PDB file of C-alpha atoms and ligand atoms in Angstrom:
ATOM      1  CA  UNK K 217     126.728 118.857  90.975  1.00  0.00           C
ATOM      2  CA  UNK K 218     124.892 115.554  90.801  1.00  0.00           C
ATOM      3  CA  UNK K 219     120.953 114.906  90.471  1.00  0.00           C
ATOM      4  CA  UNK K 220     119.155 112.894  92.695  1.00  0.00           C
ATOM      5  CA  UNK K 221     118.829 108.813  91.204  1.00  0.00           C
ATOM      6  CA  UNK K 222     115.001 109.336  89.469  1.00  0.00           C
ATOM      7  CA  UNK K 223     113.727 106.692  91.666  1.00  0.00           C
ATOM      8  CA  UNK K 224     115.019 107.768  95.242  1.00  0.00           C
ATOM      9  CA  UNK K 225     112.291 108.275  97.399  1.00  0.00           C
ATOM     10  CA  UNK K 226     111.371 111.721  97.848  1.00  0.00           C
ATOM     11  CA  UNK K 227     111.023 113.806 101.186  1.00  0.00           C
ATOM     12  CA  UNK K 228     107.565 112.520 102.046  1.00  0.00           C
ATOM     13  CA  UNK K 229     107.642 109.305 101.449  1.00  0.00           C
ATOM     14  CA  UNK K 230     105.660 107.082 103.802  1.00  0.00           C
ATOM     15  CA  UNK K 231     106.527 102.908 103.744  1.00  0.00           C
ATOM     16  CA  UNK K 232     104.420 100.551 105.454  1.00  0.00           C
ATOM     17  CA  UNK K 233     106.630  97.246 105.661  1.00  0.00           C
ATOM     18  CA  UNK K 234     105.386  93.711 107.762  1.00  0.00           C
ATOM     19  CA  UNK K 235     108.249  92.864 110.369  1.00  0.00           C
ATOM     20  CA  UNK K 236     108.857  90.446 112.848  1.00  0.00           C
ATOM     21  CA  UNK K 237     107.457  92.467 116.177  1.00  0.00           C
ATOM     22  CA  UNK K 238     108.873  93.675 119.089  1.00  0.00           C
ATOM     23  CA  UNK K 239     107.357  91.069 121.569  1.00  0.00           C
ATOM     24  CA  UNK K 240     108.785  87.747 122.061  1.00  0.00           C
ATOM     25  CA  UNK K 241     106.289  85.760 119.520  1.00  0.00           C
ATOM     26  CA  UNK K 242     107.863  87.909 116.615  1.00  0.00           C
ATOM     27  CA  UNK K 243     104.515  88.704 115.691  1.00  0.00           C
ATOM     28  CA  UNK K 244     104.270  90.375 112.645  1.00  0.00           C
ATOM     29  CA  UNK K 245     103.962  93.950 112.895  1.00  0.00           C
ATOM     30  CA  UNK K 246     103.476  96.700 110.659  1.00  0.00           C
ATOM     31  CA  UNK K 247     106.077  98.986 110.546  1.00  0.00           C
ATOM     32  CA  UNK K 248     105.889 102.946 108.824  1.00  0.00           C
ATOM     33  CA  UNK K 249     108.872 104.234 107.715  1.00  0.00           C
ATOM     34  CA  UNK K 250     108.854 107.878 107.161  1.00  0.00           C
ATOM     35  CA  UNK K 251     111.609 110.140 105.099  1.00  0.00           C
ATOM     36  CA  UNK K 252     112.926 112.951 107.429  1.00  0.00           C
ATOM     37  CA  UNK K 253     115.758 114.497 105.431  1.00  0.00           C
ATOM     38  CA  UNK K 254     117.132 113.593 101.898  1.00  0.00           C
ATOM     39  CA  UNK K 255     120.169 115.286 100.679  1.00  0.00           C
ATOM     40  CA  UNK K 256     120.178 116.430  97.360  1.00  0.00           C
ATOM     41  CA  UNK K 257     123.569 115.550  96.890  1.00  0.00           C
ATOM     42  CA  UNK K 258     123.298 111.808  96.830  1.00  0.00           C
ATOM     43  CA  UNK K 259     125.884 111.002  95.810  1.00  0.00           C
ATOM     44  CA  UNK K 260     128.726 112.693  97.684  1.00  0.00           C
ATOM     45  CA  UNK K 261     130.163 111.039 100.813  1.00  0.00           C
ATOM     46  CA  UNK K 262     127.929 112.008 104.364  1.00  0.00           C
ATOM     47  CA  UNK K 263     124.354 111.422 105.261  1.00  0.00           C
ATOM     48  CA  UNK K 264     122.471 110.402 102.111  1.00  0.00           C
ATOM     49  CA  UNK K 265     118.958 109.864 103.953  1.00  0.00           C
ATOM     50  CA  UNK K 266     117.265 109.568 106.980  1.00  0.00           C
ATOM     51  CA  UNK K 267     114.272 107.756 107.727  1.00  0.00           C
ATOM     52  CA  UNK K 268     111.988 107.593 110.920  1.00  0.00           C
ATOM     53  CA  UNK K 269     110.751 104.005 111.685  1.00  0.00           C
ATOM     54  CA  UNK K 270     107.468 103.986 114.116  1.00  0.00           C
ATOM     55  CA  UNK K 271     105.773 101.066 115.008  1.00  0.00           C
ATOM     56  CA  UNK K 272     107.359  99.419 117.403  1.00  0.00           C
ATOM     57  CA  UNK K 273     108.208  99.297 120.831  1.00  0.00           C
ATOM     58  CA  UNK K 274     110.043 102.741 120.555  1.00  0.00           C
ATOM     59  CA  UNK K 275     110.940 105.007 117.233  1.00  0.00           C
ATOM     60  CA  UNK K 276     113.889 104.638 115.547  1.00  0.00           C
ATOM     61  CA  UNK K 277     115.672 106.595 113.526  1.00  0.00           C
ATOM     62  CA  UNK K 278     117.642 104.622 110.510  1.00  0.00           C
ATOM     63  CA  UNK K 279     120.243 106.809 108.814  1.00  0.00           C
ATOM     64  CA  UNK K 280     122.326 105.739 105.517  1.00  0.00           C
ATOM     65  CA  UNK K 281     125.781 107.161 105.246  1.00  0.00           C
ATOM     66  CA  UNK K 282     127.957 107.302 101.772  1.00  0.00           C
ATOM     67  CA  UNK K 283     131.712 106.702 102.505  1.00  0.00           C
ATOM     68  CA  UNK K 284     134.436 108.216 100.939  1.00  0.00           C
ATOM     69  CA  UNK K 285     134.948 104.699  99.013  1.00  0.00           C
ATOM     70  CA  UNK K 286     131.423 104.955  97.638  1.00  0.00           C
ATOM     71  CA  UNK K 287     129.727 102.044 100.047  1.00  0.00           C
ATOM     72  CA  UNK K 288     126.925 103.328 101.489  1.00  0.00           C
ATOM     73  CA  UNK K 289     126.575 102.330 105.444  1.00  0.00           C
ATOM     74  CA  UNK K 290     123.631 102.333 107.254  1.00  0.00           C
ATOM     75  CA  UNK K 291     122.689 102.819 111.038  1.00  0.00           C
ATOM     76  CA  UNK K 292     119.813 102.198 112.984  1.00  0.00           C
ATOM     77  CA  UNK K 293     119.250 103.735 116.766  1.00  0.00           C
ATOM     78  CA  UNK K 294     117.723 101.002 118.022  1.00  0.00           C
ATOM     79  CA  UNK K 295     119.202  98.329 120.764  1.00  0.00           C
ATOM     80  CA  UNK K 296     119.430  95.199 118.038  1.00  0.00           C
ATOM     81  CA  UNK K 297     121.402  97.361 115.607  1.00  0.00           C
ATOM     82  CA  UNK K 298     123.618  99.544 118.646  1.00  0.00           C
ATOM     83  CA  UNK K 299     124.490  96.737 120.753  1.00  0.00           C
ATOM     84  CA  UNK K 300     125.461  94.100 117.707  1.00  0.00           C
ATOM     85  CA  UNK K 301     126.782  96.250 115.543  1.00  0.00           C
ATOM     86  CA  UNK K 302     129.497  96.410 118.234  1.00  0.00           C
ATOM     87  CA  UNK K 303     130.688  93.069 117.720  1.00  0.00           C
ATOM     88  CA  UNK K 304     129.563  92.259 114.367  1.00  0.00           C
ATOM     89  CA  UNK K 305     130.214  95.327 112.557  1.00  0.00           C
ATOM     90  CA  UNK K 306     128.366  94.104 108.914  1.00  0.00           C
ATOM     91  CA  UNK K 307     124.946  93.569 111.066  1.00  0.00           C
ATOM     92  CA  UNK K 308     122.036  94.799 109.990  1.00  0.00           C
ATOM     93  CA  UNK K 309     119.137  95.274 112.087  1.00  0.00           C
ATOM     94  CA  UNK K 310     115.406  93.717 110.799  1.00  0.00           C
ATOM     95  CA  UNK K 311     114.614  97.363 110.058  1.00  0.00           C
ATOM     96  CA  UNK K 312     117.361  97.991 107.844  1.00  0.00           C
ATOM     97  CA  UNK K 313     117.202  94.728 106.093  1.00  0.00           C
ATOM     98  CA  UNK K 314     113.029  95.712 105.390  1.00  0.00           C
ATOM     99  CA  UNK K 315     114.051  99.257 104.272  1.00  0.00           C
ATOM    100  CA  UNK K 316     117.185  97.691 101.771  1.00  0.00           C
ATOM    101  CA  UNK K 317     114.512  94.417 100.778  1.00  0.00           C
ATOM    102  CA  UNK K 318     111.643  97.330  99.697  1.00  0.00           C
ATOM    103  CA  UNK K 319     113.955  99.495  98.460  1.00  0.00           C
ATOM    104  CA  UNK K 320     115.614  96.690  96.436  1.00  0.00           C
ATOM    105  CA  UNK K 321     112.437  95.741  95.003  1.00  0.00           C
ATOM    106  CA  UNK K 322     111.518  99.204  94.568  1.00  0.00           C
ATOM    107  CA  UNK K 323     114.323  99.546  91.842  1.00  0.00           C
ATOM    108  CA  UNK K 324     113.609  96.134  89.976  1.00  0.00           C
ATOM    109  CA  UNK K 325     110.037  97.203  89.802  1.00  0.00           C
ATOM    110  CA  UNK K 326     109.888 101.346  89.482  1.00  0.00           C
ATOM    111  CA  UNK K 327     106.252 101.171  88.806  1.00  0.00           C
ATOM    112  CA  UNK K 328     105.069  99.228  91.991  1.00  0.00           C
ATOM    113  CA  UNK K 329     102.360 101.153  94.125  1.00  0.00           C
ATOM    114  CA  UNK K 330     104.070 100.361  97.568  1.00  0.00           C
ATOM    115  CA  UNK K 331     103.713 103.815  99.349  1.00  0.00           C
ATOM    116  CA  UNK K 332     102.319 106.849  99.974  1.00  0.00           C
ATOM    117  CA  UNK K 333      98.669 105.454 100.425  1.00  0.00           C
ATOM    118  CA  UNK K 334      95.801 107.650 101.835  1.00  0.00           C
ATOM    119  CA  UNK K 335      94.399 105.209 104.269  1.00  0.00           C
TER     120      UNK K 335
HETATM  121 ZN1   ZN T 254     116.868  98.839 113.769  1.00  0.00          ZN
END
């Protein structure tokens, strides 16, 4: 049996990341990012974490898979990441590359107050 990493995010985490928007502009728009399920088996192969993504033109739901080589994969449901993925297999959606970028910085700087605000 192996313990969750310290810094993983825990079940109710709530991230609010800036993105390039749905509309044609690329405003940016903000983006939540909510933890749905987090096994507590992290690292075994299968789902390691799922996160809703609201804020754009339709939810999302971005899931990150460990493999049985130890990569972790990760899938987004919506149209950028399904249809591209297709042909470019490495591609990675804006909302996964926000999640990895945040969750990136989250490990170089443990102690940065990035979620879970109160309004
Ligand atoms: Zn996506």
């Amino acid at each position: 049996m192996v313990a969750p990493t310290p810094n993983s995010p825990s079940p109710r985490t709530v991230v609010t990341l800036i993105l390039p928007g749905p509309d044609c502009r690329r405003s940016p728009t903000r983006y939540r990012y909510r933890v749905r399920f987090r096994n507590p088996f992290m690292h075994q192969p299968g789902c390691v974490m799922t996160w809703d993504v609201l804020g754009g033109r339709d939810s999302y739901q971005i899931a990150a898979e460990r493999t049985t080589d130890e990569r972790l994969e990760w899938h987004c449901t919506c149209p950028d990441a399904v249809y591209r993925s297709a042909r470019q297999p490495h591609h990675r959606c804006k909302h996964v590359q926000g999640l990895l970028a945040w969750l990136h910085q989250r490990e170089t700087k443990p102690l940065a107050a990035t979620s879970s605000h109160n309004g």
